[in-house]
Tab-separated table of C-alpha atoms and ligand atoms in Angstrom:
chain	number	residue	atom	x	y	z
A	196	MET	CA	-19.501	6.527	22.924
A	197	SER	CA	-19.441	9.883	20.841
A	198	PRO	CA	-18.752	9.420	16.992
A	199	LYS	CA	-15.197	8.796	16.394
A	200	LYS	CA	-13.353	11.776	14.054
A	201	VAL	CA	-11.882	10.034	11.155
A	202	THR	CA	-8.528	11.479	9.505
A	203	ILE	CA	-6.810	10.383	6.085
A	204	ILE	CA	-3.180	11.007	6.026
A	205	GLY	CA	-2.849	11.005	2.306
A	206	SER	CA	-4.452	12.428	-0.637
A	207	GLY	CA	-2.790	10.493	-3.474
A	208	ASN	CA	-4.211	7.709	-6.088
A	209	TRP	CA	-5.556	5.759	-3.248
A	210	GLY	CA	-5.921	8.321	-0.630
A	211	SER	CA	-8.915	9.927	-2.870
A	212	ALA	CA	-10.205	6.733	-3.696
A	213	ILE	CA	-10.512	5.812	-0.072
A	214	ALA	CA	-12.018	9.084	0.597
A	215	ARG	CA	-14.972	8.422	-1.404
A	216	ILE	CA	-15.616	5.414	0.643
A	217	VAL	CA	-15.008	6.486	3.997
A	218	GLY	CA	-16.647	9.893	3.213
A	219	ASN	CA	-19.956	8.085	2.180
A	220	THR	CA	-19.674	5.253	5.015
A	221	THR	CA	-18.959	7.881	7.732
A	222	LYS	CA	-22.171	9.972	6.646
A	223	SER	CA	-24.275	6.608	6.727
A	224	PHE	CA	-23.554	5.946	10.449
A	225	PRO	CA	-23.820	9.170	12.054
A	226	ASP	CA	-23.698	7.386	15.531
A	227	GLN	CA	-20.353	5.776	15.069
A	228	PHE	CA	-18.582	8.634	13.335
A	229	ASP	CA	-18.345	11.902	12.759
A	230	PRO	CA	-19.351	12.836	9.483
A	231	GLN	CA	-16.585	15.713	8.896
A	232	VAL	CA	-13.801	13.610	7.485
A	233	ARG	CA	-10.296	15.658	7.358
A	234	MET	CA	-7.850	14.708	4.876
A	235	TYR	CA	-4.230	15.664	5.233
A	236	VAL	CA	-2.936	17.084	1.602
A	237	TYR	CA	0.646	17.521	0.886
A	238	GLU	CA	0.087	20.938	-0.960
A	239	GLU	CA	1.406	21.551	-4.563
A	240	ILE	CA	0.132	23.895	-7.452
A	241	VAL	CA	-1.553	21.993	-10.299
A	242	ASN	CA	-2.287	24.074	-12.981
A	243	GLY	CA	-1.638	27.192	-11.167
A	244	GLU	CA	-4.212	26.209	-8.178
A	245	LYS	CA	-3.412	25.136	-4.580
A	246	LEU	CA	-4.443	21.502	-4.648
A	247	SER	CA	-6.076	21.559	-1.536
A	248	GLU	CA	-8.276	24.870	-2.506
A	249	VAL	CA	-9.234	23.016	-5.451
A	250	ILE	CA	-10.514	20.139	-3.480
A	251	ASN	CA	-12.406	22.051	-1.191
A	252	THR	CA	-14.250	24.110	-3.708
A	253	ARG	CA	-14.498	21.809	-6.710
A	254	HIS	CA	-14.264	18.270	-4.550
A	255	GLU	CA	-11.977	16.550	-6.964
A	256	ASN	CA	-8.310	16.005	-6.655
A	257	ILE	CA	-7.440	17.035	-10.402
A	258	LYS	CA	-3.917	15.507	-9.989
A	259	TYR	CA	-4.069	12.218	-8.100
A	260	LEU	CA	-7.901	11.140	-9.012
A	261	PRO	CA	-8.796	13.527	-11.649
A	262	GLY	CA	-12.852	13.073	-12.811
A	263	LYS	CA	-14.153	11.569	-9.562
A	264	ILE	CA	-15.932	13.945	-7.206
A	265	LEU	CA	-15.233	13.463	-3.595
A	266	PRO	CA	-17.720	13.605	-1.168
A	267	GLU	CA	-18.423	17.445	0.146
A	268	ASN	CA	-17.696	15.996	4.082
A	269	VAL	CA	-14.054	15.245	3.343
A	270	VAL	CA	-12.396	18.392	4.050
A	271	ALA	CA	-8.771	18.982	2.646
A	272	VAL	CA	-6.097	20.028	5.423
A	273	THR	CA	-2.564	21.107	4.489
A	274	ASP	CA	-1.645	21.214	8.376
A	275	LEU	CA	-0.881	17.514	9.489
A	276	VAL	CA	-1.127	18.394	12.943
A	277	LYS	CA	-4.296	19.979	12.666
A	278	SER	CA	-5.620	17.374	10.018
A	279	CYS	CA	-5.529	14.884	13.170
A	280	GLU	CA	-6.613	17.326	16.133
A	281	GLY	CA	-9.159	15.382	17.971
A	282	SER	CA	-9.212	12.297	15.667
A	283	ASN	CA	-9.864	8.978	16.993
A	284	ILE	CA	-9.046	7.137	13.766
A	285	LEU	CA	-5.802	7.822	11.850
A	286	ILE	CA	-5.899	6.321	8.068
A	287	PHE	CA	-2.651	6.269	7.018
A	288	VAL	CA	-2.350	5.955	3.196
A	289	VAL	CA	0.790	7.863	1.389
A	290	PRO	CA	4.118	6.355	-0.234
A	291	HIS	CA	5.763	4.385	2.742
A	292	GLN	CA	8.816	6.415	2.374
A	293	PHE	CA	7.056	9.478	3.782
A	294	VAL	CA	5.505	7.489	6.826
A	295	LYS	CA	8.652	7.987	9.009
A	296	GLY	CA	8.871	12.003	8.739
A	297	LEU	CA	4.896	12.325	9.006
A	298	CYS	CA	4.729	10.596	12.154
A	299	GLU	CA	7.841	12.269	13.697
A	300	LYS	CA	5.887	15.251	13.199
A	301	LEU	CA	2.875	13.770	15.147
A	302	VAL	CA	4.725	13.041	18.217
A	303	GLY	CA	3.312	14.338	21.462
A	304	LYS	CA	0.060	14.901	19.620
A	305	ILE	CA	-1.763	12.081	19.257
A	306	PRO	CA	-3.692	10.674	22.438
A	307	ALA	CA	-2.771	6.643	23.332
A	308	ASP	CA	-6.391	5.429	22.783
A	309	THR	CA	-6.187	6.715	19.119
A	310	GLN	CA	-6.256	4.031	16.647
A	311	ALA	CA	-4.662	3.734	13.217
A	312	ILE	CA	-4.906	1.872	10.238
A	313	SER	CA	-2.561	1.443	7.417
A	314	LEU	CA	-3.663	1.109	3.845
A	315	ILE	CA	0.316	1.516	2.876
A	316	LYS	CA	1.946	-0.696	0.885
A	317	GLY	CA	5.628	-1.136	1.518
A	318	VAL	CA	8.198	-2.024	4.705
A	319	SER	CA	10.031	0.260	6.924
A	320	THR	CA	13.539	0.696	6.516
A	321	GLY	CA	13.923	0.694	10.321
A	322	GLY	CA	15.036	-3.023	10.199
A	323	ILE	CA	17.690	-2.811	7.776
A	324	GLU	CA	20.595	-2.433	9.962
A	325	ARG	CA	20.038	-5.349	12.484
A	326	GLY	CA	19.106	-7.552	9.418
A	327	GLY	CA	15.565	-7.811	10.553
A	328	LEU	CA	12.425	-6.937	9.402
A	329	LYS	CA	10.089	-4.235	10.389
A	330	LEU	CA	6.408	-3.191	9.256
A	331	ILE	CA	5.123	0.033	8.373
A	332	SER	CA	2.752	-0.501	10.761
A	333	GLU	CA	5.174	-1.507	13.534
A	334	GLU	CA	7.001	1.988	12.388
A	335	ILE	CA	3.792	4.268	13.219
A	336	LYS	CA	3.094	2.356	16.290
A	337	GLU	CA	6.666	2.736	17.637
A	338	ILE	CA	6.500	6.335	16.649
A	339	LEU	CA	3.239	7.027	18.106
A	340	LYS	CA	2.597	4.642	20.180
A	341	ILE	CA	-0.735	3.423	19.364
A	342	GLU	CA	-2.706	0.863	18.311
A	343	VAL	CA	-2.001	-0.071	14.149
A	344	SER	CA	-4.486	-2.666	12.040
A	345	VAL	CA	-3.837	-2.485	8.252
A	346	LEU	CA	-6.055	-2.889	5.023
A	347	MET	CA	-4.876	-4.554	1.891
A	348	GLY	CA	-6.438	-6.307	-0.890
A	349	ALA	CA	-6.813	-6.607	-4.956
A	350	ASN	CA	-7.613	-2.716	-4.885
A	351	LEU	CA	-6.661	-0.705	-8.074
A	352	ALA	CA	-7.682	2.830	-6.785
A	353	PRO	CA	-8.948	3.914	-10.326
A	354	GLU	CA	-11.280	1.113	-10.324
A	355	VAL	CA	-12.570	1.265	-6.791
A	356	ALA	CA	-13.061	5.062	-7.533
A	357	ASN	CA	-15.101	3.712	-10.299
A	358	ASP	CA	-17.451	2.081	-7.825
A	359	ASN	CA	-16.262	-1.582	-9.414
A	360	PHE	CA	-17.124	-4.340	-7.156
A	361	CYS	CA	-13.811	-5.603	-4.987
A	362	GLU	CA	-12.974	-7.496	-2.120
A	363	ALA	CA	-10.305	-6.062	0.591
A	364	THR	CA	-8.693	-7.705	3.954
A	365	ILE	CA	-8.531	-5.975	7.230
A	366	GLY	CA	-5.819	-7.393	9.462
A	367	CYS	CA	-6.599	-6.612	13.053
A	368	LYS	CA	-4.883	-7.815	16.164
A	369	ARG	CA	-7.535	-6.678	18.531
A	370	LYS	CA	-9.831	-8.261	15.910
A	371	ALA	CA	-12.920	-8.700	18.357
A	372	GLU	CA	-12.261	-5.328	19.960
A	373	ASP	CA	-11.499	-2.758	16.855
A	374	GLY	CA	-12.416	-5.332	14.135
A	375	PRO	CA	-16.394	-4.224	13.639
A	376	LEU	CA	-15.780	-0.657	13.862
A	377	LEU	CA	-13.342	-0.662	11.035
A	378	LYS	CA	-15.033	-2.882	9.038
A	379	LYS	CA	-17.962	-0.637	9.264
A	380	LEU	CA	-15.730	2.487	8.287
A	381	PHE	CA	-14.584	0.764	4.742
A	382	HIS	CA	-17.283	-1.986	3.958
A	383	THR	CA	-19.998	-1.290	1.264
A	384	ASP	CA	-21.854	-3.022	-1.411
A	385	ASN	CA	-18.890	-2.732	-3.887
A	386	PHE	CA	-16.027	-2.805	-1.309
A	387	ARG	CA	-16.352	-6.067	0.658
A	388	ILE	CA	-14.279	-6.241	3.674
A	389	ASN	CA	-13.044	-9.754	5.573
A	390	VAL	CA	-11.559	-9.166	8.883
A	391	VAL	CA	-8.639	-11.386	10.214
A	392	GLU	CA	-6.339	-11.469	13.125
A	393	ASP	CA	-2.993	-12.109	11.129
A	394	ALA	CA	-2.166	-8.756	10.565
A	395	HIS	CA	1.359	-9.531	9.659
A	396	THR	CA	0.794	-11.848	6.918
A	397	VAL	CA	-1.872	-9.070	5.344
A	398	GLU	CA	0.664	-6.564	5.520
A	399	LEU	CA	3.326	-8.390	3.881
A	400	CYS	CA	1.066	-9.688	1.189
A	401	GLY	CA	0.733	-5.919	0.330
A	402	ALA	CA	4.215	-5.173	0.413
A	403	LEU	CA	5.850	-8.254	-1.017
A	404	LYS	CA	3.149	-8.106	-4.373
A	405	ASN	CA	4.416	-4.829	-5.263
A	406	VAL	CA	8.186	-6.619	-5.725
A	407	VAL	CA	6.104	-9.845	-7.486
A	408	ALA	CA	4.716	-7.251	-10.091
A	409	CYS	CA	8.133	-5.718	-11.082
A	410	ALA	CA	9.147	-8.987	-12.279
A	411	ALA	CA	5.550	-9.191	-13.891
A	412	GLY	CA	6.594	-5.992	-15.703
A	413	PHE	CA	9.971	-7.085	-16.910
A	414	THR	CA	8.516	-10.205	-18.254
A	415	ASP	CA	5.748	-8.214	-20.101
A	416	GLY	CA	8.720	-5.650	-21.383
A	417	LEU	CA	10.698	-8.999	-22.654
A	418	GLY	CA	7.397	-10.134	-24.485
A	419	TYR	CA	6.782	-13.183	-22.486
A	420	GLY	CA	3.107	-14.325	-22.438
A	421	ASP	CA	0.582	-14.884	-19.916
A	422	ASN	CA	1.939	-18.289	-19.216
A	423	THR	CA	5.209	-16.738	-18.005
A	424	LYS	CA	3.195	-14.373	-15.879
A	425	ALA	CA	1.375	-16.839	-14.184
A	426	ALA	CA	4.635	-18.537	-13.272
A	427	VAL	CA	6.048	-15.299	-11.891
A	428	ILE	CA	2.804	-15.115	-9.920
A	429	ARG	CA	3.238	-18.593	-8.523
A	430	LEU	CA	7.058	-18.294	-7.512
A	431	GLY	CA	6.370	-14.994	-5.915
A	432	LEU	CA	3.538	-16.198	-4.219
A	433	MET	CA	5.974	-19.004	-2.665
A	434	GLU	CA	8.761	-17.000	-2.111
A	435	THR	CA	5.926	-14.537	-0.139
A	436	THR	CA	4.456	-17.322	2.030
A	437	LYS	CA	8.365	-18.318	2.990
A	438	PHE	CA	9.200	-14.850	3.691
A	439	VAL	CA	6.402	-14.335	5.933
A	440	GLU	CA	7.016	-17.804	7.563
A	441	HIS	CA	10.553	-16.954	8.315
A	442	TYR	CA	9.723	-13.437	9.482
A	443	TYR	CA	6.654	-14.526	11.891
A	444	PRO	CA	6.497	-18.348	12.029
A	445	GLY	CA	2.881	-20.149	12.520
A	446	SER	CA	1.378	-17.618	10.262
A	447	ASN	CA	-2.271	-18.534	8.649
A	448	LEU	CA	-1.917	-20.055	5.518
A	449	GLU	CA	-5.619	-19.275	4.513
A	450	THR	CA	-4.606	-15.397	4.774
A	451	PHE	CA	-2.941	-15.949	1.453
A	452	PHE	CA	-6.443	-16.669	0.342
A	453	GLU	CA	-7.714	-13.252	1.545
A	454	SER	CA	-7.831	-10.500	-1.186
A	455	CYS	CA	-4.501	-9.211	0.552
A	456	GLY	CA	-2.992	-12.832	-0.721
A	457	ILE	CA	-3.455	-14.071	-4.265
A	458	ALA	CA	-5.892	-11.758	-5.430
A	459	ASP	CA	-3.771	-8.858	-4.919
A	460	LEU	CA	-0.829	-10.504	-6.933
A	461	ILE	CA	-3.060	-11.190	-10.031
A	462	THR	CA	-4.552	-7.572	-10.004
A	463	THR	CA	-1.146	-5.695	-9.460
A	464	CYS	CA	0.808	-8.299	-11.975
A	465	TYR	CA	-1.978	-7.453	-14.870
A	466	GLY	CA	-3.143	-3.974	-13.802
A	467	GLY	CA	-0.946	-1.811	-11.830
A	468	ARG	CA	1.664	0.984	-11.760
A	469	ASN	CA	4.726	-1.463	-11.013
A	470	ARG	CA	3.892	-3.550	-13.710
A	471	LYS	CA	3.570	-0.597	-15.934
A	472	VAL	CA	6.571	1.006	-15.249
A	473	CYS	CA	8.975	-2.345	-15.074
A	474	GLU	CA	7.393	-3.077	-18.401
A	475	ALA	CA	8.830	0.370	-19.752
A	476	PHE	CA	11.849	0.255	-18.340
A	477	VAL	CA	12.891	-3.045	-20.188
A	478	LYS	CA	11.096	-1.918	-23.564
A	479	THR	CA	12.634	1.951	-23.268
A	480	GLY	CA	15.949	1.610	-22.152
A	481	LYS	CA	14.880	4.541	-19.501
A	482	THR	CA	15.893	4.727	-15.984
A	483	LEU	CA	12.908	3.835	-13.948
A	484	ALA	CA	12.763	7.240	-12.333
A	485	GLU	CA	12.534	8.673	-16.006
A	486	VAL	CA	9.665	6.324	-16.440
A	487	GLU	CA	7.951	6.967	-13.305
A	488	LYS	CA	7.719	10.565	-13.829
A	489	GLU	CA	6.731	9.963	-17.677
A	490	LEU	CA	3.947	7.409	-16.700
A	491	LEU	CA	2.549	8.240	-13.321
A	492	ASN	CA	2.439	11.862	-13.110
A	493	GLY	CA	3.510	12.356	-9.301
A	494	GLN	CA	2.295	9.055	-8.694
A	495	SER	CA	4.657	6.269	-7.094
A	496	ALA	CA	5.739	2.970	-7.795
A	497	GLN	CA	7.021	1.404	-4.652
A	498	GLY	CA	7.969	-2.146	-6.065
A	499	PRO	CA	11.467	-1.069	-6.746
A	500	LEU	CA	11.937	0.832	-3.282
A	501	THR	CA	10.085	-2.076	-1.454
A	502	ALA	CA	12.668	-4.764	-3.572
A	503	GLU	CA	15.748	-2.812	-2.529
A	504	GLU	CA	14.543	-2.500	1.163
A	505	VAL	CA	13.829	-6.405	1.576
A	506	TYR	CA	17.327	-7.071	-0.370
A	507	LEU	CA	19.443	-5.094	1.906
A	508	MET	CA	17.913	-7.053	4.934
A	509	MET	CA	18.134	-10.274	3.864
A	510	LYS	CA	21.606	-9.678	2.703
A	511	LYS	CA	22.381	-9.085	5.981
A	512	THR	CA	21.499	-12.244	7.178
A	513	GLY	CA	22.219	-14.395	4.111
A	514	LEU	CA	18.816	-15.044	3.318
A	515	ASP	CA	18.852	-13.384	-0.186
A	516	ALA	CA	19.880	-16.985	-2.032
A	517	LYS	CA	16.684	-18.436	-0.769
A	518	PHE	CA	14.474	-15.509	-2.234
A	519	PRO	CA	15.895	-15.453	-6.165
A	520	LEU	CA	13.116	-13.723	-7.597
A	521	PHE	CA	12.875	-11.016	-4.970
A	522	THR	CA	16.730	-10.787	-5.066
A	523	ALA	CA	16.587	-10.470	-9.451
A	524	VAL	CA	13.769	-8.035	-9.301
A	525	HIS	CA	16.037	-5.601	-6.941
A	526	LYS	CA	19.329	-6.584	-9.213
A	527	ILE	CA	17.635	-5.792	-12.222
A	528	CYS	CA	16.459	-2.548	-10.773
A	529	ALA	CA	19.780	-1.463	-9.567
A	530	GLY	CA	21.217	-2.231	-12.711
A	531	GLU	CA	23.220	-5.410	-11.381
A	532	MET	CA	21.439	-7.665	-13.781
A	533	LYS	CA	20.069	-7.511	-17.025
A	534	PRO	CA	16.086	-7.943	-17.296
A	535	ALA	CA	16.503	-10.918	-19.562
A	536	GLU	CA	18.429	-12.920	-16.842
A	537	LEU	CA	15.371	-12.990	-14.943
A	538	VAL	CA	13.917	-15.835	-17.001
A	539	ASP	CA	17.149	-18.029	-15.843
A	540	CYS	CA	16.152	-17.352	-12.300
A	541	LEU	CA	12.503	-18.833	-13.043
A	542	ARG	CA	14.406	-21.456	-14.497
A	543	ASN	CA	16.473	-22.213	-11.823
A	544	HIS	CA	13.905	-21.371	-8.794
A	545	PRO	CA	14.387	-23.751	-5.882
A	546	GLU	CA	10.556	-24.584	-6.398
A	547	HIS	CA	11.633	-26.763	-9.508
A	548	MET	CA	14.506	-28.634	-7.529
B	635	NAD	N1	-3.093	3.536	-5.998
B	635	NAD	C1	-3.425	2.426	-5.849
B	635	NAD	O1	-4.040	1.773	-6.504
B	635	NAD	C2	-3.154	1.705	-4.392
B	635	NAD	C3	-4.060	0.925	-4.005
B	635	NAD	C4	-3.788	0.074	-2.546
B	635	NAD	C5	-2.826	0.730	-2.136
B	635	NAD	N2	-2.050	1.611	-2.386
B	635	NAD	C6	-0.779	2.048	-1.632
B	635	NAD	O2	-1.290	3.276	-0.663
B	635	NAD	C7	-0.339	4.078	-0.647
B	635	NAD	C8	-0.436	5.249	-1.096
B	635	NAD	O3	-0.333	5.264	-2.430
B	635	NAD	P1	-1.198	6.559	-3.225
B	635	NAD	O4	-1.670	5.511	-4.721
B	635	NAD	O5	-2.380	7.301	-2.718
B	635	NAD	O6	-0.241	7.662	-3.358
B	635	NAD	P2	0.370	7.849	-4.938
B	635	NAD	O7	1.035	7.018	-5.640
B	635	NAD	O8	-1.055	8.858	-5.710
B	635	NAD	O9	1.328	9.287	-4.348
B	635	NAD	C9	1.440	10.414	-4.383
B	635	NAD	C10	1.083	11.185	-2.991
B	635	NAD	O10	2.568	10.717	-2.407
B	635	NAD	C11	2.429	12.371	-1.682
B	635	NAD	N3	3.775	13.043	-1.642
B	635	NAD	C12	4.519	13.416	-2.851
B	635	NAD	N4	5.631	13.925	-1.679
B	635	NAD	C13	5.514	13.871	-0.423
B	635	NAD	C14	6.088	14.277	0.726
B	635	NAD	N5	7.378	14.655	0.760
B	635	NAD	N6	5.636	14.366	1.926
B	635	NAD	C15	4.395	13.372	2.161
B	635	NAD	N7	3.600	13.118	0.663
B	635	NAD	C16	4.087	13.223	-0.155
B	635	NAD	C17	1.575	13.177	-2.722
B	635	NAD	O11	1.015	14.649	-2.219
B	635	NAD	C18	0.568	12.371	-3.223
B	635	NAD	O12	-0.801	12.696	-2.290
B	635	NAD	C19	1.253	3.117	-1.098
B	635	NAD	O13	1.601	2.354	-0.213
B	635	NAD	C20	0.351	2.449	-2.363
B	635	NAD	O14	1.158	0.763	-2.830
B	635	NAD	C21	-2.300	2.277	-3.648
B	636	G3P	O1	-0.675	0.343	-8.878
B	636	G3P	P1	0.254	-0.452	-8.155
B	636	G3P	O2	1.482	-1.595	-8.599
B	636	G3P	O3	0.846	0.299	-6.954
B	636	G3P	O4	-0.935	-1.861	-7.298
B	636	G3P	C1	-2.163	-0.713	-6.585
B	636	G3P	C2	-3.051	-1.645	-5.846
B	636	G3P	O5	-1.953	-1.870	-4.606
B	636	G3P	C3	-3.519	-2.876	-6.250
B	636	G3P	O6	-3.775	-3.827	-5.166
């Protein structure tokens, strides 16, 4: 078996942090992986220089992960199709609103035996019209006709890039077949991977924790303390388990105890961008777009968009009333509900009845 070529599609905060890991693991296992890792970069000019050229000369993503050196075998490529040519493993790591457009550019260019793994936390808009759910992994699979696994976990990119110890979960439907190689690609001393088969649950935990993090940001902005945030986390977890069970009956409860579940909820509700942006939204009275622009320097908080997408799909089938926390997050983001009303929503939550 010849060594697998790997492409990272995305070079934001998480894409760059994961490039540091994958650049090193591919070098460590030359029998399994081609050591050159191509990274698709959505080109932009930063301080008068092309970002891709800075990455290829100074090996630093000065906009999205400043101060951290990328391995030299990670090569920035600005042509998406060229970045994927001949690759056997595609790592998708872009804000979820860009996935469909990128995949459509790759149609007909990706052999059927290519594997993908999505690190994207979000849901597709593709299910909304029919009131159903479409996962990002399903969107990629549908467009490119390839197998897609997922990797989610309590992984704030700056801490991962700092090599601080953490865990992550790979969800892989063909666990026996694909799990070992994918684990090899990501598993390090400080980034510990567990592989599970229940990929839907892994992916939905990753998407929905961003919605819960918005609620945590709202309560922080309102000046409530850690007890309130713990209630947000607990009720958010209850809604997440119920949501997963509704769309994928028979999911494995144990998956919620993996890094993708409770651990990611905790880290995101304390240290994430969604929390930060939503806290500032309440404190400043500015719009979410304004605070995102001011605080994140081009990075993206996926929670408000995911809350809207989840709300629209639930609304179609009248499910929204059963998920008051998810619904409240959307309504607050959309200006249909005051942030202070969130506490009433928590107070009257069905979990207390
Ligand atoms: N940052 C984290 O700590 C973290 C950790 C785990 C998972 N994630 C998830 O990973 C995914 C990617 O997040 P990120 O932090 O790497 O991204 P980011 O928030 O840093 O987003 C910026 C990226 O979007 C790209 N972009 C902007 N406009 C684009 C366009 N029109 N087409 C294509 N790309 C465009 C930019 O070039 C940049 O690479 C998200 O789903 C996120 O939830 C992030
Ligand atoms: O900064 P956030 O809120 O996008 O969260 C980042 C990661 O998903 C945490 O695991």
